[in-house]
PDB file of C-alpha atoms in Angstrom:
ATOM      1  CA  UNK A 790      -4.320 -79.609 100.504  1.00  0.00           C
ATOM      2  CA  UNK A 791      -1.183 -80.950  98.992  1.00  0.00           C
ATOM      3  CA  UNK A 792      -1.081 -84.474  97.659  1.00  0.00           C
ATOM      4  CA  UNK A 793       1.328 -86.716  99.429  1.00  0.00           C
ATOM      5  CA  UNK A 794       4.399 -88.055  97.531  1.00  0.00           C
ATOM      6  CA  UNK A 795       3.272 -91.785  96.027  1.00  0.00           C
ATOM      7  CA  UNK A 796       6.251 -93.815  95.001  1.00  0.00           C
ATOM      8  CA  UNK A 797       3.835 -95.909  92.632  1.00  0.00           C
ATOM      9  CA  UNK A 798       2.291 -92.828  90.802  1.00  0.00           C
ATOM     10  CA  UNK A 799       6.088 -91.422  90.007  1.00  0.00           C
ATOM     11  CA  UNK A 800       7.087 -94.712  88.722  1.00  0.00           C
ATOM     12  CA  UNK A 801       4.253 -95.177  86.655  1.00  0.00           C
ATOM     13  CA  UNK A 802       4.796 -91.562  85.126  1.00  0.00           C
ATOM     14  CA  UNK A 803       8.515 -92.852  84.225  1.00  0.00           C
ATOM     15  CA  UNK A 804       7.339 -95.775  83.031  1.00  0.00           C
ATOM     16  CA  UNK A 805       4.547 -95.234  80.660  1.00  0.00           C
ATOM     17  CA  UNK A 806       4.847 -93.339  77.904  1.00  0.00           C
ATOM     18  CA  UNK A 807       2.261 -93.930  75.439  1.00  0.00           C
ATOM     19  CA  UNK A 808       0.125 -91.225  75.960  1.00  0.00           C
ATOM     20  CA  UNK A 809       2.976 -88.548  77.421  1.00  0.00           C
ATOM     21  CA  UNK A 810       4.906 -85.924  75.827  1.00  0.00           C
ATOM     22  CA  UNK A 811       8.250 -85.930  77.534  1.00  0.00           C
ATOM     23  CA  UNK A 812       9.736 -82.670  77.321  1.00  0.00           C
ATOM     24  CA  UNK A 813      13.533 -84.071  77.609  1.00  0.00           C
ATOM     25  CA  UNK A 814      13.041 -86.401  74.763  1.00  0.00           C
ATOM     26  CA  UNK A 815      10.331 -84.395  72.854  1.00  0.00           C
ATOM     27  CA  UNK A 816       8.905 -85.682  69.699  1.00  0.00           C
ATOM     28  CA  UNK A 817       8.303 -82.863  67.672  1.00  0.00           C
ATOM     29  CA  UNK A 818       6.450 -84.518  64.812  1.00  0.00           C
ATOM     30  CA  UNK A 819       4.102 -86.380  67.130  1.00  0.00           C
ATOM     31  CA  UNK A 820       3.095 -83.577  68.881  1.00  0.00           C
ATOM     32  CA  UNK A 821       2.600 -81.306  65.853  1.00  0.00           C
ATOM     33  CA  UNK A 822       0.341 -83.964  64.535  1.00  0.00           C
ATOM     34  CA  UNK A 823      -1.731 -84.226  67.906  1.00  0.00           C
ATOM     35  CA  UNK A 824      -2.429 -80.525  68.148  1.00  0.00           C
ATOM     36  CA  UNK A 825      -3.311 -79.816  64.548  1.00  0.00           C
ATOM     37  CA  UNK A 826      -5.308 -83.062  63.894  1.00  0.00           C
ATOM     38  CA  UNK A 827      -8.188 -81.752  65.554  1.00  0.00           C
ATOM     39  CA  UNK A 828      -9.435 -78.655  67.796  1.00  0.00           C
ATOM     40  CA  UNK A 829      -6.884 -78.977  70.743  1.00  0.00           C
ATOM     41  CA  UNK A 830      -7.828 -77.749  74.174  1.00  0.00           C
ATOM     42  CA  UNK A 831      -5.096 -77.403  77.219  1.00  0.00           C
ATOM     43  CA  UNK A 832      -5.696 -77.776  81.035  1.00  0.00           C
ATOM     44  CA  UNK A 833      -3.081 -76.735  83.473  1.00  0.00           C
ATOM     45  CA  UNK A 834      -3.392 -78.699  86.684  1.00  0.00           C
ATOM     46  CA  UNK A 835      -5.860 -81.561  85.906  1.00  0.00           C
ATOM     47  CA  UNK A 836      -5.748 -83.190  89.356  1.00  0.00           C
ATOM     48  CA  UNK A 837      -6.482 -86.946  89.183  1.00  0.00           C
ATOM     49  CA  UNK A 838      -8.132 -86.451  85.681  1.00  0.00           C
ATOM     50  CA  UNK A 839     -11.827 -86.666  86.446  1.00  0.00           C
ATOM     51  CA  UNK A 840     -12.573 -83.485  84.586  1.00  0.00           C
ATOM     52  CA  UNK A 841     -10.362 -84.071  81.147  1.00  0.00           C
ATOM     53  CA  UNK A 842     -11.504 -87.917  80.952  1.00  0.00           C
ATOM     54  CA  UNK A 843     -15.176 -86.835  81.428  1.00  0.00           C
ATOM     55  CA  UNK A 844     -14.960 -83.889  78.808  1.00  0.00           C
ATOM     56  CA  UNK A 845     -12.828 -85.981  76.078  1.00  0.00           C
ATOM     57  CA  UNK A 846     -15.617 -88.633  76.237  1.00  0.00           C
ATOM     58  CA  UNK A 847     -18.135 -85.944  75.663  1.00  0.00           C
ATOM     59  CA  UNK A 848     -16.122 -84.639  72.908  1.00  0.00           C
ATOM     60  CA  UNK A 849     -14.103 -87.327  70.929  1.00  0.00           C
ATOM     61  CA  UNK A 850     -13.674 -84.997  67.817  1.00  0.00           C
ATOM     62  CA  UNK A 851     -11.636 -82.770  70.168  1.00  0.00           C
ATOM     63  CA  UNK A 852      -7.933 -83.356  71.408  1.00  0.00           C
ATOM     64  CA  UNK A 853      -7.022 -82.545  75.081  1.00  0.00           C
ATOM     65  CA  UNK A 854      -3.421 -81.896  76.485  1.00  0.00           C
ATOM     66  CA  UNK A 855      -2.938 -81.761  80.339  1.00  0.00           C
ATOM     67  CA  UNK A 856      -0.044 -80.188  81.770  1.00  0.00           C
ATOM     68  CA  UNK A 857       0.810 -80.936  86.027  1.00  0.00           C
ATOM     69  CA  UNK A 858       4.532 -80.258  87.314  1.00  0.00           C
ATOM     70  CA  UNK A 859       3.733 -82.475  90.402  1.00  0.00           C
ATOM     71  CA  UNK A 860       5.028 -86.009  89.408  1.00  0.00           C
ATOM     72  CA  UNK A 861       2.505 -87.753  92.088  1.00  0.00           C
ATOM     73  CA  UNK A 862      -0.658 -85.912  90.537  1.00  0.00           C
ATOM     74  CA  UNK A 863       0.775 -86.317  86.694  1.00  0.00           C
ATOM     75  CA  UNK A 864       1.332 -90.068  87.499  1.00  0.00           C
ATOM     76  CA  UNK A 865      -2.187 -90.573  88.839  1.00  0.00           C
ATOM     77  CA  UNK A 866      -3.814 -88.486  86.024  1.00  0.00           C
ATOM     78  CA  UNK A 867      -1.769 -90.291  83.618  1.00  0.00           C
ATOM     79  CA  UNK A 868      -2.790 -93.920  85.151  1.00  0.00           C
ATOM     80  CA  UNK A 869      -6.666 -92.714  84.925  1.00  0.00           C
ATOM     81  CA  UNK A 870      -5.905 -91.687  81.183  1.00  0.00           C
ATOM     82  CA  UNK A 871      -4.530 -94.919  80.463  1.00  0.00           C
ATOM     83  CA  UNK A 872      -7.222 -97.025  82.201  1.00  0.00           C
ATOM     84  CA  UNK A 873      -9.973 -95.152  80.093  1.00  0.00           C
ATOM     85  CA  UNK A 874      -8.325 -96.222  77.037  1.00  0.00           C
ATOM     86  CA  UNK A 875      -8.358 -92.563  75.700  1.00  0.00           C
ATOM     87  CA  UNK A 876      -6.635 -91.524  72.467  1.00  0.00           C
ATOM     88  CA  UNK A 877      -7.550 -87.824  72.436  1.00  0.00           C
ATOM     89  CA  UNK A 878      -5.985 -86.983  75.988  1.00  0.00           C
ATOM     90  CA  UNK A 879      -2.083 -86.461  76.112  1.00  0.00           C
ATOM     91  CA  UNK A 880      -0.077 -85.233  79.330  1.00  0.00           C
ATOM     92  CA  UNK A 881       2.941 -83.376  79.780  1.00  0.00           C
ATOM     93  CA  UNK A 882       4.561 -84.039  83.236  1.00  0.00           C
ATOM     94  CA  UNK A 883       6.506 -80.978  83.702  1.00  0.00           C
ATOM     95  CA  UNK A 884       6.627 -77.218  83.798  1.00  0.00           C
ATOM     96  CA  UNK A 885       4.329 -75.543  81.820  1.00  0.00           C
ATOM     97  CA  UNK A 886       6.550 -72.622  80.904  1.00  0.00           C
ATOM     98  CA  UNK A 887       8.828 -75.353  79.080  1.00  0.00           C
ATOM     99  CA  UNK A 888       5.996 -76.387  76.591  1.00  0.00           C
ATOM    100  CA  UNK A 889       5.453 -72.860  75.444  1.00  0.00           C
ATOM    101  CA  UNK A 890       8.866 -72.729  73.060  1.00  0.00           C
ATOM    102  CA  UNK A 891       8.019 -76.271  71.626  1.00  0.00           C
ATOM    103  CA  UNK A 892       4.542 -75.041  70.612  1.00  0.00           C
ATOM    104  CA  UNK A 893       6.247 -73.012  67.824  1.00  0.00           C
ATOM    105  CA  UNK A 894       3.588 -71.536  65.503  1.00  0.00           C
ATOM    106  CA  UNK A 895       0.745 -73.984  67.124  1.00  0.00           C
ATOM    107  CA  UNK A 896      -1.955 -72.640  69.365  1.00  0.00           C
ATOM    108  CA  UNK A 897      -4.797 -74.311  71.488  1.00  0.00           C
ATOM    109  CA  UNK A 898      -8.436 -73.518  70.715  1.00  0.00           C
ATOM    110  CA  UNK A 899      -9.020 -73.118  74.485  1.00  0.00           C
ATOM    111  CA  UNK A 900      -7.671 -73.105  78.070  1.00  0.00           C
ATOM    112  CA  UNK A 901      -9.358 -74.726  81.170  1.00  0.00           C
ATOM    113  CA  UNK A 902      -8.334 -73.591  84.774  1.00  0.00           C
ATOM    114  CA  UNK A 903     -10.277 -75.791  87.336  1.00  0.00           C
ATOM    115  CA  UNK A 904      -9.769 -75.083  91.178  1.00  0.00           C
ATOM    116  CA  UNK A 905      -6.068 -73.985  90.539  1.00  0.00           C
ATOM    117  CA  UNK A 906      -4.228 -73.613  93.909  1.00  0.00           C
ATOM    118  CA  UNK A 907      -4.779 -69.951  95.162  1.00  0.00           C
ATOM    119  CA  UNK A 908      -1.619 -69.726  96.857  1.00  0.00           C
ATOM    120  CA  UNK A 909      -3.132 -67.037  99.071  1.00  0.00           C
ATOM    121  CA  UNK A 910       0.206 -65.422 100.449  1.00  0.00           C
ATOM    122  CA  UNK A 911       1.167 -62.512  98.465  1.00  0.00           C
ATOM    123  CA  UNK A 912       4.773 -63.652  98.349  1.00  0.00           C
ATOM    124  CA  UNK A 913       3.527 -66.836  96.387  1.00  0.00           C
ATOM    125  CA  UNK A 914       1.315 -64.300  93.904  1.00  0.00           C
ATOM    126  CA  UNK A 915       3.603 -65.328  90.806  1.00  0.00           C
ATOM    127  CA  UNK A 916       2.462 -68.825  91.321  1.00  0.00           C
ATOM    128  CA  UNK A 917      -1.161 -68.407  90.908  1.00  0.00           C
ATOM    129  CA  UNK A 918      -2.148 -69.422  87.627  1.00  0.00           C
ATOM    130  CA  UNK A 919      -3.855 -65.945  86.959  1.00  0.00           C
ATOM    131  CA  UNK A 920      -0.666 -63.913  87.622  1.00  0.00           C
ATOM    132  CA  UNK A 921       0.140 -61.337  85.218  1.00  0.00           C
ATOM    133  CA  UNK A 922       3.224 -63.681  83.875  1.00  0.00           C
ATOM    134  CA  UNK A 923       0.606 -66.624  83.149  1.00  0.00           C
ATOM    135  CA  UNK A 924      -1.961 -64.506  81.489  1.00  0.00           C
ATOM    136  CA  UNK A 925       0.733 -63.205  79.343  1.00  0.00           C
ATOM    137  CA  UNK A 926       1.822 -66.814  78.350  1.00  0.00           C
ATOM    138  CA  UNK A 927      -1.830 -67.368  77.595  1.00  0.00           C
ATOM    139  CA  UNK A 928      -2.210 -64.800  75.123  1.00  0.00           C
ATOM    140  CA  UNK A 929       0.905 -66.449  73.170  1.00  0.00           C
ATOM    141  CA  UNK A 930      -0.621 -69.912  73.012  1.00  0.00           C
ATOM    142  CA  UNK A 931      -4.210 -69.324  72.581  1.00  0.00           C
ATOM    143  CA  UNK A 932      -6.188 -68.552  69.159  1.00  0.00           C
ATOM    144  CA  UNK A 933      -7.710 -65.022  68.961  1.00  0.00           C
ATOM    145  CA  UNK A 934     -11.211 -65.123  69.590  1.00  0.00           C
ATOM    146  CA  UNK A 935     -11.184 -68.337  71.489  1.00  0.00           C
ATOM    147  CA  UNK A 936     -11.679 -69.084  75.573  1.00  0.00           C
ATOM    148  CA  UNK A 937     -10.350 -69.383  78.830  1.00  0.00           C
ATOM    149  CA  UNK A 938     -12.680 -71.478  81.050  1.00  0.00           C
ATOM    150  CA  UNK A 939     -12.076 -71.108  84.803  1.00  0.00           C
ATOM    151  CA  UNK A 940     -13.716 -72.648  87.793  1.00  0.00           C
ATOM    152  CA  UNK A 941     -12.922 -72.134  91.575  1.00  0.00           C
ATOM    153  CA  UNK A 942     -14.397 -72.425  95.009  1.00  0.00           C
ATOM    154  CA  UNK A 943     -12.357 -69.762  96.490  1.00  0.00           C
ATOM    155  CA  UNK A 944     -14.101 -66.526  96.532  1.00  0.00           C
ATOM    156  CA  UNK A 945     -10.925 -64.560  97.272  1.00  0.00           C
ATOM    157  CA  UNK A 946      -9.166 -66.203  94.753  1.00  0.00           C
ATOM    158  CA  UNK A 947     -11.956 -65.753  92.241  1.00  0.00           C
ATOM    159  CA  UNK A 948     -11.991 -61.862  92.941  1.00  0.00           C
ATOM    160  CA  UNK A 949      -8.264 -61.597  92.266  1.00  0.00           C
ATOM    161  CA  UNK A 950      -8.503 -63.476  89.080  1.00  0.00           C
ATOM    162  CA  UNK A 951     -11.616 -61.582  87.907  1.00  0.00           C
ATOM    163  CA  UNK A 952      -9.726 -58.176  88.466  1.00  0.00           C
ATOM    164  CA  UNK A 953      -6.549 -59.859  86.813  1.00  0.00           C
ATOM    165  CA  UNK A 954      -8.748 -60.806  83.587  1.00  0.00           C
ATOM    166  CA  UNK A 955     -10.182 -57.143  83.619  1.00  0.00           C
ATOM    167  CA  UNK A 956      -6.652 -55.639  84.116  1.00  0.00           C
ATOM    168  CA  UNK A 957      -5.581 -57.670  80.871  1.00  0.00           C
ATOM    169  CA  UNK A 958      -8.523 -56.840  78.528  1.00  0.00           C
ATOM    170  CA  UNK A 959     -10.004 -60.189  78.545  1.00  0.00           C
ATOM    171  CA  UNK A 960     -13.496 -60.229  77.442  1.00  0.00           C
ATOM    172  CA  UNK A 961     -15.696 -61.429  79.878  1.00  0.00           C
ATOM    173  CA  UNK A 962     -18.696 -63.625  78.344  1.00  0.00           C
ATOM    174  CA  UNK A 963     -19.800 -65.608  81.256  1.00  0.00           C
ATOM    175  CA  UNK A 964     -19.695 -64.831  84.843  1.00  0.00           C
ATOM    176  CA  UNK A 965     -21.718 -66.868  87.457  1.00  0.00           C
ATOM    177  CA  UNK A 966     -20.639 -67.058  91.201  1.00  0.00           C
ATOM    178  CA  UNK A 967     -23.422 -70.081  92.083  1.00  0.00           C
ATOM    179  CA  UNK A 968     -22.739 -71.969  88.965  1.00  0.00           C
ATOM    180  CA  UNK A 969     -24.557 -75.307  88.686  1.00  0.00           C
ATOM    181  CA  UNK A 970     -22.666 -77.239  85.827  1.00  0.00           C
ATOM    182  CA  UNK A 971     -25.618 -76.117  83.241  1.00  0.00           C
ATOM    183  CA  UNK A 972     -22.858 -75.594  80.407  1.00  0.00           C
ATOM    184  CA  UNK A 973     -22.409 -78.320  77.769  1.00  0.00           C
ATOM    185  CA  UNK A 974     -19.009 -77.668  77.366  1.00  0.00           C
ATOM    186  CA  UNK A 975     -18.134 -78.708  81.077  1.00  0.00           C
ATOM    187  CA  UNK A 976     -17.504 -81.628  83.171  1.00  0.00           C
ATOM    188  CA  UNK A 977     -17.136 -81.825  87.097  1.00  0.00           C
ATOM    189  CA  UNK A 978     -13.729 -82.312  88.752  1.00  0.00           C
ATOM    190  CA  UNK A 979     -12.891 -84.136  92.088  1.00  0.00           C
ATOM    191  CA  UNK A 980     -12.912 -81.058  93.978  1.00  0.00           C
ATOM    192  CA  UNK A 981     -16.154 -79.843  92.256  1.00  0.00           C
ATOM    193  CA  UNK A 982     -17.750 -82.973  93.202  1.00  0.00           C
ATOM    194  CA  UNK A 983     -16.712 -82.853  96.630  1.00  0.00           C
ATOM    195  CA  UNK A 984     -17.673 -78.939  97.300  1.00  0.00           C
ATOM    196  CA  UNK A 985     -20.997 -79.333  95.716  1.00  0.00           C
ATOM    197  CA  UNK A 986     -21.750 -82.248  98.181  1.00  0.00           C
ATOM    198  CA  UNK A 987     -20.659 -79.676 101.125  1.00  0.00           C
ATOM    199  CA  UNK A 988     -22.944 -77.064  99.519  1.00  0.00           C
ATOM    200  CA  UNK A 989     -19.925 -74.767  98.670  1.00  0.00           C
ATOM    201  CA  UNK A 990     -20.694 -72.688  95.610  1.00  0.00           C
ATOM    202  CA  UNK A 991     -18.765 -72.783  92.559  1.00  0.00           C
ATOM    203  CA  UNK A 992     -17.508 -69.530  90.798  1.00  0.00           C
ATOM    204  CA  UNK A 993     -17.090 -69.546  87.108  1.00  0.00           C
ATOM    205  CA  UNK A 994     -15.706 -67.190  84.111  1.00  0.00           C
ATOM    206  CA  UNK A 995     -15.763 -67.866  80.448  1.00  0.00           C
ATOM    207  CA  UNK A 996     -13.245 -65.240  78.859  1.00  0.00           C
ATOM    208  CA  UNK A 997     -12.447 -64.362  75.380  1.00  0.00           C
ATOM    209  CA  UNK A 998      -9.080 -63.226  74.086  1.00  0.00           C
ATOM    210  CA  UNK A 999      -9.493 -60.481  71.387  1.00  0.00           C
ATOM    211  CA  UNK A1000      -7.322 -58.004  69.760  1.00  0.00           C
ATOM    212  CA  UNK A1001      -7.557 -55.383  72.722  1.00  0.00           C
ATOM    213  CA  UNK A1002      -6.345 -58.657  74.959  1.00  0.00           C
ATOM    214  CA  UNK A1003      -3.330 -59.247  72.856  1.00  0.00           C
ATOM    215  CA  UNK A1004      -2.343 -55.430  72.999  1.00  0.00           C
ATOM    216  CA  UNK A1005      -2.461 -55.122  76.827  1.00  0.00           C
ATOM    217  CA  UNK A1006       0.628 -56.092  79.000  1.00  0.00           C
ATOM    218  CA  UNK A1007       0.991 -57.457  82.331  1.00  0.00           C
ATOM    219  CA  UNK A1008       2.490 -54.437  83.837  1.00  0.00           C
ATOM    220  CA  UNK A1009       0.029 -51.831  82.169  1.00  0.00           C
ATOM    221  CA  UNK A1010      -2.210 -49.803  84.604  1.00  0.00           C
TER     222      UNK A1010
END
């Protein structure tokens, strides 16, 4: 379900810059300091921020960066970060691909993909966060022998993503089609809380980037 436009959230995003890295006025020095001071994990599509806030509280010795293109959702997530007075979470309210060249030699210690939009129509495949283009990008920005953490309620999207990860030679270190939130390095999202209450099963993958992964291109068969 698409989030409706909320004026207050968009205005909040524009006017509260403390916990943001703004692409159009990018502060390279502050960004490098943030990403290099602690192990730093990326989440693409944070929703209203429940997951990232909970995991940031659990792991204060890690930093977390969230990227959200939708300005309404980004504003809602940013307000939640600010309200919780977290110092180890920052937000980029822009297109993920704009962030990549700004990383330069920096890489993340891991990536979270939680309940991403499945974009079920074939013509929208490139928008899926596990399509070839995205997976090739992740190989550029995640450290070797580090992990992608993936959760979804959508079995069709899970099966598609699993095939994609296998195609790109990601190493599957964990797979569960009835995940019960029993991993320490995890937290519940807004969607997950709702789905569990409805008895909907959660699908979970943890994937490792190894040397073989890096040698595999998205167009290879």
